[in-house]
Amino acid sequence: MISLFFIGLLLLTSLWNLYYAKHWAVNLVVSLDFIQNCAYTGERVEMTEQIENRKKMMLPILEVGFHMDKNLSFHDCENTSVSDFTYKRDIFALLGRQRVIRRLSLDCRKRGYYRIDKSYLTTFSMLHRRRFSIECPASTELYVYAARTDVSDILVACERLMGSLQCAKRLYEDPFAFSSIREYTVTDPMNTINWKASARTGELMVNTFESTLTEKVMIYLDMEDRGILKYDHLTEESVSVAASLAQKLIGRGMEVGICVNNQTSFTYVEPSTGKKHLTDIERTLSCCKSEGNVLPFTTLLAPQTDEETRPIQAADTEPAFPAPPEDAIVIFISKNAMQNKTVIEQFAGGSGQAVWVIPYTRGETCNITKLGNIHICKREVSAS
């Protein structure tokens, strides 16, 4: 009798394991989502981990695991391990038709674009004799923008250059961009007279118009890291300067464009203004990398026309490096001072409407003090 009981129990267990193996993942939904899709370096973000069991059968034990870049670290290190990636594994016990939501806090340690595209579900048979696993797709992303830095010294240099453009602005007016009304002078053409305003005041009044030349700034960012030693702190400072300048200048209503020598190609954003354009620039900068085969900055500024020697481009129909608009102030951000000195001077054209920002490591020296009419802004950066 006892033997029949154990045989029946063994048979029942085997049947349950077969049924469990076939149905445990049915109507089981797992979703991973960053609550916000963007943050700044050093900030803390949150993500949700939601598991929903939509069937009546309970799941006594369920492991949910996923991994992501190690530059995102969990504030609570429980069930977390870090090697080449950050690995997270949480254990749940789900009743039938139950949903569990957990909120996880993460620290954004470095600028970048982070994505989680899959998770792993694991459960066990009765008495843990068998293991069942499946892979589930996920789709959530996070842009970590470059940290903000003080750029007041660079803005002062830009304001000086902007002053030199004001005279040219007054020479070219846009007849469709009304500005204000003022008194008539003998040099004003007759077609600018505002007859209604003249009738009201009893004196001739004329319309004035905004300039056809808008204030534009073009930022050229050098991501190249030459030599065996890598200077990530200088590269990150360069990106932070570019992002901070874009934020400040767009906030003042200026049009800002950016060009970066990225991996095997360049990234170019047309000059424009507005919050959406700032977001595009910040996302572009968050995705830029200095590792691998970065297109040389000197090649970009002095592109070759020969088919065999020209740099790799984003598309064959595009120029190797778009020239800045004629009325734009040019800002170079490059830590490779000695290598880029000559080509930057040639690219600026000696107009004086250029600023060169040179980050260098604290304790070292930067020998460039003057370069034609180009304004030099040095930035000492700590290596730690």
Short mmCIF file of C-alpha atoms in Angstrom, two decimals:
data_model
loop_
_atom_site.label_atom_id
_atom_site.label_comp_id
_atom_site.label_asym_id
_atom_site.label_seq_id
_atom_site.Cartn_x
_atom_site.Cartn_y
_atom_site.Cartn_z
CA MET A 1 0.00 0.00 0.00
CA ILE A 2 2.79 2.38 0.88
CA SER A 3 4.62 1.53 -2.33
CA LEU A 4 1.49 2.32 -4.35
CA PHE A 5 1.24 5.66 -2.55
CA PHE A 6 4.81 6.60 -3.46
CA ILE A 7 4.36 5.40 -7.04
CA GLY A 8 1.23 7.50 -7.33
CA LEU A 9 2.99 10.47 -5.78
CA LEU A 10 5.90 10.09 -8.20
CA LEU A 11 3.51 9.81 -11.14
CA LEU A 12 1.56 12.85 -9.98
CA THR A 13 4.79 14.83 -9.59
CA SER A 14 5.95 13.86 -13.07
CA LEU A 15 2.62 14.84 -14.61
CA TRP A 16 2.68 18.16 -12.75
CA ASN A 17 6.22 18.87 -13.93
CA LEU A 18 5.21 18.17 -17.53
CA TYR A 19 2.20 20.43 -17.23
CA TYR A 20 4.24 23.13 -15.46
CA ALA A 21 7.00 23.03 -18.08
CA LYS A 22 4.46 23.60 -20.84
CA HIS A 23 2.30 26.28 -19.22
CA TRP A 24 4.42 28.28 -16.73
CA ALA A 25 5.32 30.96 -19.29
CA VAL A 26 1.80 31.25 -20.73
CA ASN A 27 0.24 34.69 -20.10
CA LEU A 28 3.30 35.79 -18.18
CA VAL A 29 4.20 39.39 -19.01
CA VAL A 30 7.38 41.18 -17.92
CA SER A 31 8.13 44.82 -18.71
CA LEU A 32 11.11 47.01 -17.87
CA ASP A 33 10.76 50.78 -18.26
CA PHE A 34 12.82 53.83 -17.38
CA ILE A 35 10.42 56.32 -15.81
CA GLN A 36 12.20 59.21 -17.56
CA ASN A 37 14.04 58.80 -20.84
CA CYS A 38 16.76 61.39 -20.19
CA ALA A 39 18.93 62.60 -17.32
CA TYR A 40 22.20 64.41 -16.69
CA THR A 41 25.44 62.78 -15.60
CA GLY A 42 25.46 62.40 -11.83
CA GLU A 43 21.69 62.34 -11.47
CA ARG A 44 19.57 59.48 -10.17
CA VAL A 45 16.80 57.95 -12.24
CA GLU A 46 14.18 55.30 -11.59
CA MET A 47 12.93 52.36 -13.55
CA THR A 48 10.00 50.01 -13.02
CA GLU A 49 10.12 46.23 -13.11
CA GLN A 50 6.62 44.85 -13.67
CA ILE A 51 5.70 41.17 -13.66
CA GLU A 52 2.12 40.08 -14.34
CA ASN A 53 0.84 36.51 -14.13
CA ARG A 54 -2.42 36.51 -16.12
CA LYS A 55 -3.31 32.85 -15.61
CA LYS A 56 -4.77 31.00 -12.64
CA MET A 57 -1.72 28.79 -12.10
CA MET A 58 0.64 30.14 -9.45
CA LEU A 59 4.39 30.45 -9.85
CA PRO A 60 6.08 29.53 -6.55
CA ILE A 61 9.41 30.92 -7.69
CA LEU A 62 10.32 33.15 -10.63
CA GLU A 63 13.70 34.73 -11.31
CA VAL A 64 13.76 37.85 -13.50
CA GLY A 65 17.20 38.87 -14.75
CA PHE A 66 18.55 41.49 -17.12
CA HIS A 67 21.79 43.34 -17.77
CA MET A 68 22.87 46.78 -18.95
CA ASP A 69 25.94 48.98 -19.21
CA LYS A 70 27.98 49.15 -16.01
CA ASN A 71 28.00 52.97 -16.10
CA LEU A 72 24.45 52.71 -14.79
CA SER A 73 24.66 51.42 -11.23
CA PHE A 74 21.81 50.43 -8.95
CA HIS A 75 21.48 52.44 -5.77
CA ASP A 76 20.48 49.28 -3.92
CA CYS A 77 23.09 46.64 -4.71
CA GLU A 78 20.94 43.71 -3.54
CA ASN A 79 20.82 40.91 -6.14
CA THR A 80 23.27 42.87 -8.31
CA SER A 81 26.68 41.98 -9.70
CA VAL A 82 29.05 44.06 -11.83
CA SER A 83 31.66 42.80 -14.29
CA ASP A 84 31.62 43.80 -17.95
CA PHE A 85 27.94 44.68 -17.45
CA THR A 86 25.67 45.39 -14.52
CA TYR A 87 23.61 42.25 -13.89
CA LYS A 88 20.35 42.34 -11.96
CA ARG A 89 18.40 39.31 -10.75
CA ASP A 90 15.22 39.52 -8.69
CA ILE A 91 13.14 36.66 -7.30
CA PHE A 92 9.33 36.70 -7.16
CA ALA A 93 6.55 34.41 -5.95
CA LEU A 94 3.36 35.00 -7.92
CA LEU A 95 -0.16 33.84 -7.25
CA GLY A 96 -2.63 33.35 -10.05
CA ARG A 97 -3.71 36.60 -11.71
CA GLN A 98 -1.30 38.70 -9.72
CA ARG A 99 0.80 41.70 -10.75
CA VAL A 100 3.91 42.92 -8.95
CA ILE A 101 5.65 46.25 -9.61
CA ARG A 102 9.04 47.22 -8.20
CA ARG A 103 10.78 50.57 -8.52
CA LEU A 104 14.54 50.53 -8.88
CA SER A 105 16.87 53.53 -8.45
CA LEU A 106 19.94 53.94 -10.64
CA ASP A 107 22.86 56.37 -10.57
CA CYS A 108 23.98 57.80 -13.92
CA ARG A 109 27.75 57.65 -13.64
CA LYS A 110 28.71 58.55 -17.21
CA ARG A 111 27.32 60.20 -20.32
CA GLY A 112 25.92 57.79 -22.88
CA TYR A 113 22.99 56.07 -24.51
CA TYR A 114 21.70 53.08 -22.57
CA ARG A 115 19.21 50.48 -23.68
CA ILE A 116 17.72 47.29 -22.26
CA ASP A 117 16.44 45.05 -25.03
CA LYS A 118 15.83 41.72 -23.31
CA SER A 119 15.22 40.00 -19.99
CA TYR A 120 15.56 36.42 -18.80
CA LEU A 121 12.91 34.45 -16.91
CA THR A 122 13.76 31.33 -14.93
CA THR A 123 11.66 29.01 -12.83
CA PHE A 124 12.04 25.51 -11.34
CA SER A 125 10.01 22.35 -11.21
CA MET A 126 8.75 20.83 -8.00
CA LEU A 127 11.66 19.97 -5.68
CA HIS A 128 13.93 22.09 -7.95
CA ARG A 129 14.93 19.10 -10.00
CA ARG A 130 14.48 20.84 -13.35
CA ARG A 131 15.15 24.38 -14.52
CA PHE A 132 13.09 26.23 -17.15
CA SER A 133 14.23 29.44 -18.82
CA ILE A 134 13.05 31.73 -21.58
CA GLU A 135 14.22 35.03 -23.04
CA CYS A 136 11.75 37.92 -23.26
CA PRO A 137 12.14 41.04 -25.42
CA ALA A 138 12.27 44.42 -23.74
CA SER A 139 12.45 47.92 -25.13
CA THR A 140 13.46 50.81 -22.91
CA GLU A 141 16.15 53.44 -23.36
CA LEU A 142 17.82 56.23 -21.45
CA TYR A 143 19.88 59.17 -22.67
CA VAL A 144 22.39 60.42 -20.11
CA TYR A 145 23.40 63.92 -21.12
CA ALA A 146 26.82 65.44 -20.51
CA ALA A 147 27.32 67.14 -17.17
CA ARG A 148 26.96 70.91 -17.15
CA THR A 149 30.07 73.04 -16.66
CA ASP A 150 30.84 76.75 -16.32
CA VAL A 151 31.33 78.36 -19.74
CA SER A 152 31.10 82.02 -18.74
CA ASP A 153 34.62 82.77 -20.02
CA ILE A 154 33.77 81.33 -23.44
CA LEU A 155 30.51 83.27 -23.57
CA VAL A 156 32.41 86.52 -22.91
CA ALA A 157 34.68 85.77 -25.88
CA CYS A 158 31.64 85.01 -28.04
CA GLU A 159 29.96 88.28 -27.03
CA ARG A 160 33.01 90.22 -28.18
CA LEU A 161 32.85 88.53 -31.56
CA MET A 162 29.12 89.14 -31.82
CA GLY A 163 29.75 92.85 -31.41
CA SER A 164 31.81 92.86 -34.59
CA LEU A 165 28.83 91.49 -36.53
CA GLN A 166 26.37 94.22 -35.55
CA CYS A 167 27.52 96.69 -38.24
CA ALA A 168 27.05 94.07 -40.97
CA LYS A 169 23.63 93.28 -39.60
CA ARG A 170 22.46 96.84 -40.18
CA LEU A 171 23.42 96.68 -43.87
CA TYR A 172 20.96 93.95 -44.81
CA GLU A 173 17.35 94.17 -43.71
CA ASP A 174 14.56 91.67 -44.19
CA PRO A 175 11.46 93.47 -45.56
CA PHE A 176 9.23 90.73 -44.10
CA ALA A 177 10.62 90.95 -40.54
CA PHE A 178 9.12 94.13 -39.01
CA SER A 179 11.01 95.56 -36.04
CA SER A 180 9.77 99.05 -35.03
CA ILE A 181 8.80 102.55 -36.20
CA ARG A 182 11.04 105.63 -36.01
CA GLU A 183 11.22 109.17 -37.39
CA TYR A 184 12.05 109.72 -41.05
CA THR A 185 15.57 110.77 -42.12
CA VAL A 186 16.74 112.01 -45.50
CA THR A 187 18.54 108.71 -46.15
CA ASP A 188 15.38 106.58 -45.80
CA PRO A 189 13.73 105.35 -49.04
CA MET A 190 10.15 106.40 -49.69
CA ASN A 191 8.81 102.84 -49.65
CA THR A 192 9.61 102.51 -45.93
CA ILE A 193 7.33 105.38 -44.87
CA ASN A 194 4.46 104.30 -42.64
CA TRP A 195 1.66 106.64 -43.75
CA LYS A 196 -0.79 105.69 -41.01
CA ALA A 197 1.76 106.34 -38.28
CA SER A 198 2.74 109.59 -40.01
CA ALA A 199 -0.89 110.75 -40.06
CA ARG A 200 -1.31 110.04 -36.34
CA THR A 201 1.88 111.84 -35.25
CA GLY A 202 1.91 114.62 -37.81
CA GLU A 203 5.50 113.75 -38.77
CA LEU A 204 6.93 111.34 -41.29
CA MET A 205 7.57 107.93 -39.70
CA VAL A 206 9.31 104.92 -41.28
CA ASN A 207 9.30 101.18 -40.61
CA THR A 208 12.47 99.44 -39.54
CA PHE A 209 13.16 95.76 -40.10
CA GLU A 210 15.21 93.04 -38.55
CA SER A 211 18.49 91.99 -40.09
CA THR A 212 18.62 89.16 -42.59
CA LEU A 213 21.74 87.96 -40.75
CA THR A 214 20.86 86.02 -37.62
CA GLU A 215 23.22 85.26 -34.78
CA LYS A 216 24.61 81.80 -35.42
CA VAL A 217 27.24 79.72 -33.68
CA MET A 218 28.85 76.60 -35.12
CA ILE A 219 30.59 74.27 -32.65
CA TYR A 220 33.26 71.86 -33.91
CA LEU A 221 33.98 69.18 -31.31
CA ASP A 222 37.08 66.98 -31.44
CA MET A 223 36.53 63.46 -30.02
CA GLU A 224 39.85 62.08 -31.23
CA ASP A 225 42.08 60.60 -28.49
CA ARG A 226 45.57 60.14 -29.92
CA GLY A 227 48.30 57.94 -28.58
CA ILE A 228 48.36 54.92 -26.30
CA LEU A 229 47.23 56.84 -23.22
CA LYS A 230 43.58 57.83 -23.26
CA TYR A 231 42.42 61.11 -21.77
CA ASP A 232 38.79 60.41 -21.06
CA HIS A 233 38.56 63.28 -18.58
CA LEU A 234 39.53 65.76 -21.31
CA THR A 235 37.11 64.22 -23.79
CA GLU A 236 34.23 64.37 -21.31
CA GLU A 237 35.09 67.96 -20.46
CA SER A 238 35.04 68.81 -24.17
CA VAL A 239 31.57 67.28 -24.55
CA SER A 240 30.35 69.06 -21.41
CA VAL A 241 31.61 72.39 -22.77
CA ALA A 242 29.82 71.82 -26.09
CA ALA A 243 26.55 70.86 -24.38
CA SER A 244 26.71 73.77 -21.92
CA LEU A 245 27.45 76.27 -24.68
CA ALA A 246 24.54 74.96 -26.76
CA GLN A 247 22.20 75.31 -23.80
CA LYS A 248 23.30 78.87 -22.96
CA LEU A 249 23.35 80.15 -26.55
CA ILE A 250 20.02 78.60 -27.56
CA GLY A 251 18.57 80.04 -24.36
CA ARG A 252 19.56 83.46 -25.69
CA GLY A 253 17.70 82.85 -28.94
CA MET A 254 20.75 82.10 -31.07
CA GLU A 255 21.02 79.42 -33.72
CA VAL A 256 23.52 76.73 -32.79
CA GLY A 257 24.90 73.90 -34.91
CA ILE A 258 27.42 71.23 -34.06
CA CYS A 259 29.79 68.92 -35.91
CA VAL A 260 31.67 66.04 -34.27
CA ASN A 261 34.29 63.63 -35.60
CA ASN A 262 32.70 60.42 -34.41
CA GLN A 263 33.62 56.79 -35.03
CA THR A 264 34.50 56.31 -38.75
CA SER A 265 32.38 59.34 -39.74
CA PHE A 266 31.24 62.74 -38.62
CA THR A 267 27.99 63.82 -36.98
CA TYR A 268 26.52 67.08 -38.20
CA VAL A 269 23.54 69.04 -36.81
CA GLU A 270 22.35 72.07 -38.78
CA PRO A 271 22.24 75.43 -36.93
CA SER A 272 18.81 76.07 -35.47
CA THR A 273 17.17 77.15 -32.24
CA GLY A 274 14.44 76.07 -29.85
CA LYS A 275 14.03 73.47 -27.11
CA LYS A 276 13.60 70.57 -29.53
CA HIS A 277 16.83 71.50 -31.28
CA LEU A 278 18.65 71.61 -27.92
CA THR A 279 17.32 68.13 -27.17
CA ASP A 280 18.61 66.90 -30.54
CA ILE A 281 22.07 68.30 -29.77
CA GLU A 282 22.15 66.81 -26.26
CA ARG A 283 21.10 63.41 -27.54
CA THR A 284 23.68 63.60 -30.31
CA LEU A 285 26.42 64.40 -27.81
CA SER A 286 25.29 61.65 -25.43
CA CYS A 287 25.78 59.07 -28.22
CA CYS A 288 29.24 60.27 -29.33
CA LYS A 289 32.13 57.96 -28.47
CA SER A 290 35.89 58.41 -28.51
CA GLU A 291 36.77 54.71 -28.52
CA GLY A 292 37.75 52.88 -31.66
CA ASN A 293 38.48 54.35 -35.06
CA VAL A 294 37.66 58.05 -34.68
CA LEU A 295 37.98 60.20 -37.78
CA PRO A 296 40.96 62.59 -37.33
CA PHE A 297 40.00 66.18 -36.62
CA THR A 298 42.66 67.49 -39.01
CA THR A 299 41.22 65.39 -41.83
CA LEU A 300 37.79 66.83 -41.19
CA LEU A 301 38.99 70.42 -41.23
CA ALA A 302 41.11 69.89 -44.33
CA PRO A 303 39.25 67.19 -46.31
CA GLN A 304 40.98 65.40 -49.16
CA THR A 305 39.31 65.44 -52.57
CA ASP A 306 41.10 62.40 -53.94
CA GLU A 307 38.91 59.29 -53.91
CA GLU A 308 41.65 57.12 -52.41
CA THR A 309 42.58 59.46 -49.58
CA ARG A 310 39.31 61.12 -48.61
CA PRO A 311 37.89 60.29 -45.14
CA ILE A 312 34.98 57.96 -44.59
CA GLN A 313 31.78 59.99 -44.83
CA ALA A 314 28.25 59.62 -43.58
CA ALA A 315 27.10 59.50 -47.22
CA ASP A 316 28.88 59.79 -50.55
CA THR A 317 26.78 62.81 -51.50
CA GLU A 318 27.71 64.80 -48.39
CA PRO A 319 30.80 66.99 -48.02
CA ALA A 320 33.51 65.65 -45.76
CA PHE A 321 33.02 68.53 -43.34
CA PRO A 322 30.37 71.21 -43.98
CA ALA A 323 31.71 74.76 -43.94
CA PRO A 324 30.19 77.06 -41.32
CA PRO A 325 27.62 79.69 -42.39
CA GLU A 326 29.22 82.96 -43.46
CA ASP A 327 27.69 84.92 -40.58
CA ALA A 328 28.39 82.29 -37.90
CA ILE A 329 30.82 82.45 -35.02
CA VAL A 330 32.96 79.31 -34.98
CA ILE A 331 33.90 77.56 -31.74
CA PHE A 332 36.53 74.80 -31.84
CA ILE A 333 36.78 72.44 -28.87
CA SER A 334 39.90 70.29 -29.15
CA LYS A 335 42.37 68.97 -26.60
CA ASN A 336 44.86 68.00 -29.34
CA ALA A 337 46.38 71.47 -29.40
CA MET A 338 49.70 71.02 -31.18
CA GLN A 339 48.37 68.58 -33.79
CA ASN A 340 45.42 70.81 -34.76
CA LYS A 341 47.03 74.24 -34.44
CA THR A 342 47.82 74.82 -38.11
CA VAL A 343 44.64 73.38 -39.60
CA ILE A 344 42.38 75.29 -37.17
CA GLU A 345 44.10 78.55 -38.09
CA GLN A 346 43.62 77.81 -41.79
CA PHE A 347 39.99 76.75 -41.34
CA ALA A 348 39.14 79.91 -39.37
CA GLY A 349 40.43 81.90 -42.34
CA GLY A 350 41.97 84.64 -40.23
CA SER A 351 38.62 86.39 -39.85
CA GLY A 352 38.87 86.52 -36.09
CA GLN A 353 35.31 85.21 -35.70
CA ALA A 354 36.49 82.05 -33.96
CA VAL A 355 37.11 80.74 -30.45
CA TRP A 356 39.28 77.74 -29.60
CA VAL A 357 38.62 75.96 -26.32
CA ILE A 358 41.61 73.84 -25.22
CA PRO A 359 41.08 71.46 -22.27
CA TYR A 360 44.32 70.23 -20.70
CA THR A 361 45.22 68.14 -17.65
CA ARG A 362 45.89 69.97 -14.40
CA GLY A 363 49.60 70.14 -13.68
CA GLU A 364 50.55 70.15 -17.35
CA THR A 365 51.15 73.19 -19.56
CA CYS A 366 49.46 74.43 -22.73
CA ASN A 367 51.95 76.35 -24.86
CA ILE A 368 49.42 77.93 -27.19
CA THR A 369 48.77 81.50 -26.04
CA LYS A 370 47.86 83.22 -29.31
CA LEU A 371 46.81 82.05 -32.74
CA GLY A 372 46.21 84.87 -35.18
CA ASN A 373 42.91 86.53 -34.40
CA ILE A 374 41.43 83.40 -32.84
CA HIS A 375 40.43 83.76 -29.19
CA ILE A 376 42.04 81.06 -27.03
CA CYS A 377 40.16 79.76 -23.96
CA LYS A 378 42.15 77.27 -21.86
CA ARG A 379 40.47 74.94 -19.39
CA GLU A 380 42.42 73.08 -16.72
CA VAL A 381 40.80 69.72 -15.96
CA SER A 382 41.48 67.38 -13.05
CA ALA A 383 42.30 63.81 -14.06
CA SER A 384 40.38 62.31 -11.14
#
